[in-house]
Structure formats: structure tokens, C-alpha cells
């Protein structure tokens, strides 16, 4: 499974903090905590057992917590330095943590006035705290929050400002390579050549890239490829690079055709031609020249933008929901129905909606989400609709937040008649129309995610295939969650993990944009497990689309501004 995991660096500053010290200002420090479930928050440091237990109780006021849970589930977070005598500090020490798109990472920032050298915070004055998700921070680039003494109780004054920066060298080496007149190695054929690139480090050669094998060809052209610059040469263009060309054998005993030594600086002097030399042949034969030549047609260092580059560059992720109201769900008034609302007001549809929507909503600035139903007879004429607004307002189908979608669903349920069939194409085409308009802007400013919640196999299979293939050329992804215990084989085919999806006429999808997951596989798992699975591919799909179009982030991030000199720090 593809995951979006990267390291994010948070820079923190505060304004107008309360002065707790007599005759001077406070000496603030910021502590970063993360929600570890069960209403508990934890700061994790390189510590063990009893000490961690004691600090968790002291810092968090946790009356019951398991040390093993804190150690096992929390990434290492940390604290800023203390800034002496300052009510508006800008902390120089950044806080780092892993960023996961597919989960809601709830964070709590605590500001303390430090008046001693002990690591415990229970004897220090609490100046205020703020809570938000990491998704909110990275999608906003910078966020300012009021400090609170506890939920619903403002600190009186003071704000915290948090900005995020992805920590990575985003440059890659992109190359296109071909070879000519390679030695014949196979007895009954030519050669099956492939390339391997190694960089020298610590006196050893480390493999950095292996090409595909081209069968029975002495003049191959390999596919263009990209390797992170840091991985390829450690960021140093003069690092020695060894290139080996070999003949593939299925038993692993590959035969060396030839090798040569170079560097990134030399590879960039395109077109660059290198003789493949087989050391043993060179020693045995005085007339030996080479075992073929390798030509580097393209070698360039370029920026490879990440998902965070696009999101932090202003790309909005537009979330749309489609809910199945076909008769196969059963009478909503019956406890056996998938639409039956339990005494607590939930069912599989709403649980899946909350799980996925709670992650997505942080990446949409206005929090207005179109929500539709399909497969029901709707008032007033009771015609079957495969694209009706849940709020029954076709001119404005937007709901405010995920709770707004839940409220619209609950109100619509008793007003429609469940019918059929299960047609996906109308809603996919509806979202595709908006994605088409966004694509015409030729900027990486918008991406669309459609969540379809359904209880059974799609009826309009061919129309849905056509719709998905067309949508694969647009800034759009489709997530399908199957609720209930029906046969979802047709959904698995739409997912196309085994190869590109094709229409009946043979047109192939430009990329895989569908992710299908049966809800009941996660019925007894934590709620976030479903979101992690269905959303894990969205970052890859978004980046692959914008990269194929050649679109850089909508608003390139400016270099961080240097703040004024700070007060003396410890």
C-alpha cells in the first residue's frame, strides 16, 4: 500500500502571553503533545518505563495510562527551548513529527512559564494551550490560534502561531539511457540487458537504481527514470558513480556485459557516450575495444514536488459524497436494514462517512461539501434519481462540514423511497464536469475526491467504466466503500490494481484513480483504520496527475522570513 509519510518541521511563535513572573515577563517554552486515543495526550522523549509513567501523569494529568501504549503508539515529538523574559517569543528550535495524510493527527500545543531546571511541568505556570490537527496546519501553511486555559476557557490573552515546512530535498535526477552494439551473451538469442547504478560511499558501492530488463536486444532503450538526488549521489555531483550493464538470467546468475565509471557532473554533459568495458576481456585480448556503448540521452536535476508541496502551495481538495439509496439496503425502519439508524443515531453509512470525511475536511477551506443520493424515488414526482441533492436543493447541494452531510442524510432518509438500480456513472460524471473546469485553468489549484458509499455491485458497469476512464485524465479520485455483505467483485475490477482499467472499446485509463474497500473488513478495527486504507493512495494520485500535466504548485512557497533578534535564550 502506498502511504504518504514525510517529516514535517513546525516553527512556533506566540504573541502577548500572560506575565506570570513578578517584576519581569514570563520565560515561555512550548510543549507539543499528540492525541494517543482514549482522551489521553502524550509527549514522548527518549525515556523508559517508570520515568515516562511519572512524567505522563505530571504533564498530562492522566490518572490511568499504560506505559507500553505511550511508547508504542507515539512518535517522538518534543519541546522548544525556553525564551527568557519574553511575552512574544519566536522559538528557534523547531518541532518535528511524521505527517500522515490518511489519519487525523490531533495536536495540542502547551505554553509554560519555566522557572526551574527540572523537566517536569507540574510545578511550572501554564500560560495556555491550543489544539488543531496537523492537516489544518499544512493545508493553511500557517495558522494562528487563541490560547486557552482549558476547552471553552480563554487564557485571557495570547495567541500561538504555527507554520509547517516539509523536511526533504525534493530534487531528483531524471535520465533516459540507451545502448548500442552490446555483446551477445545468450547461446540461442542475443542478450537481455539491464542497467545498475551504484554510488560510492564509505569505500563501498551502494545500489541506487536498477532498470527494467529488455529482452533479446543488443540496442536497447530503457524507460526514462527518476532517482532522488540525495539517494543517487548524496547531493554531490562529483560523487563517483559506477554503471553496470548485465545480461539477465532467470536463475540470478546474471552475466556482466560491461561497466564504466562516471559522476553526475559527467552524466549531465549530454549526449554523453560511455564505453562498456568487461575487465576480463580487456585483460585477455589486446584487440579488445569495448562490449558496446551506453549513451545518456537525458540527464537533468529537477524538482519533484510532493503532496505537501501542492497542498501547502494552495491546492484545495474538493470533497463530494454519494450515498446509495437502492432497495437492496432494506427498509430503513427495520433493524436489518443498512440504513437503519441505531439508538445512538449511526449506521455503517454514517460511520464510513465520518471516518473518511473527518480527514478530508481539513483540506477544504470553505468546508462546504456537495452531497448526493442515488437509486431512490424522490419527491414530488417520485421518479428514480441517480443524482439527487441530499438537501433537496439541486441549485445548492452543499452541506456545511461533515456534520452537515450527516444531518442532510438523516433528514432525507424518511423522505425518499429506496428503489434502484445502482448506477455510479451519473455522480462520477457530475464531479468530472467540475474537475474539467478546474483542469482548463491549467494550474495545480484544485483536486476532487468523490466518496461513494454503496451496498452492492454496480449496475451500469460499462457506463461506469467509461466515466472512470474519462475521469482518469482529470484532477480527480474516486473512493468506493462497500457497506454490508454483498459480492463486490465488480468493485474490485474498478479498483484496477492488477492493471489499467479499459473501456469496451479498448481505451485505457491514464492512471488508477479508484480505491475500493469493503467496510466490514474494518468493522471491528479503530475508526481511523478505514480512512488510512481508502485515503492512502490519494496523495500519489494527486501528485501523479499534476506531474503528468507539468504543473508546479499553484503558489510556490516563499523562503522563510528571518524574524527579529530574540531575547537571550537558554
Short mmCIF file of N, CA and C in Angstrom, two decimals, residues 13 67 99 144 179 184 217 264 268 275 277 292 367 371 375 388 440 456 468 473 500 523 546 565:
data_model
loop_
_atom_site.label_atom_id
_atom_site.label_comp_id
_atom_site.label_asym_id
_atom_site.label_seq_id
_atom_site.Cartn_x
_atom_site.Cartn_y
_atom_site.Cartn_z
N UNK A 13 5.64 30.47 17.24
CA UNK A 13 5.81 31.77 17.89
C UNK A 13 4.55 32.10 18.66
N UNK A 67 2.12 2.54 30.04
CA UNK A 67 3.41 2.95 29.51
C UNK A 67 3.66 2.34 28.15
N UNK A 99 4.24 13.17 9.19
CA UNK A 99 2.93 13.58 8.69
C UNK A 99 2.32 12.43 7.89
N UNK A 144 -2.91 30.64 13.16
CA UNK A 144 -2.85 31.36 14.43
C UNK A 144 -4.08 31.01 15.25
N UNK A 179 21.61 1.92 -25.27
CA UNK A 179 22.90 1.26 -25.53
C UNK A 179 22.95 0.79 -26.98
N UNK A 184 26.74 -10.13 -27.38
CA UNK A 184 25.76 -11.21 -27.34
C UNK A 184 26.18 -12.20 -26.26
N UNK A 217 17.79 -8.05 -27.05
CA UNK A 217 18.02 -6.79 -27.75
C UNK A 217 19.44 -6.30 -27.45
N UNK A 264 27.73 12.36 -11.66
CA UNK A 264 26.56 13.10 -12.12
C UNK A 264 26.98 14.26 -13.01
N UNK A 268 25.64 14.67 -16.93
CA UNK A 268 24.82 15.80 -17.36
C UNK A 268 25.33 16.44 -18.65
N UNK A 275 31.96 3.90 -23.01
CA UNK A 275 32.27 2.54 -23.46
C UNK A 275 32.05 1.56 -22.30
N UNK A 277 33.05 -1.62 -20.61
CA UNK A 277 34.28 -2.41 -20.58
C UNK A 277 34.10 -3.64 -19.70
N UNK A 292 30.31 -2.67 -26.15
CA UNK A 292 29.17 -1.85 -26.51
C UNK A 292 29.31 -0.46 -25.91
N UNK A 367 -15.17 24.34 3.74
CA UNK A 367 -15.88 23.26 4.44
C UNK A 367 -17.31 23.10 3.94
N UNK A 371 -23.33 16.88 -1.48
CA UNK A 371 -23.70 15.53 -1.07
C UNK A 371 -24.92 15.09 -1.86
N UNK A 375 -30.32 6.18 -6.67
CA UNK A 375 -31.07 4.93 -6.63
C UNK A 375 -32.38 5.00 -5.88
N UNK A 388 -29.50 12.98 -6.84
CA UNK A 388 -30.32 13.99 -6.17
C UNK A 388 -29.58 14.55 -4.96
N UNK A 440 -9.07 23.16 -16.98
CA UNK A 440 -8.92 24.20 -18.00
C UNK A 440 -8.15 25.41 -17.48
N UNK A 456 -23.90 -2.59 -2.82
CA UNK A 456 -23.86 -3.71 -3.76
C UNK A 456 -23.12 -3.40 -5.04
N UNK A 468 -15.05 6.43 -15.45
CA UNK A 468 -13.79 6.38 -14.72
C UNK A 468 -12.61 6.63 -15.65
N UNK A 473 -8.22 11.28 -16.72
CA UNK A 473 -7.48 12.38 -17.36
C UNK A 473 -7.72 13.71 -16.64
N UNK A 500 -4.28 -1.42 -15.85
CA UNK A 500 -5.14 -0.29 -16.21
C UNK A 500 -6.57 -0.75 -16.53
N UNK A 523 -14.76 -3.40 10.33
CA UNK A 523 -15.86 -3.18 11.26
C UNK A 523 -15.42 -3.20 12.72
N UNK A 546 -0.74 15.97 -11.43
CA UNK A 546 -0.11 17.27 -11.65
C UNK A 546 1.26 17.12 -12.30
N UNK A 565 15.72 39.75 16.13
CA UNK A 565 16.54 39.10 17.15
C UNK A 565 15.71 38.84 18.39
#
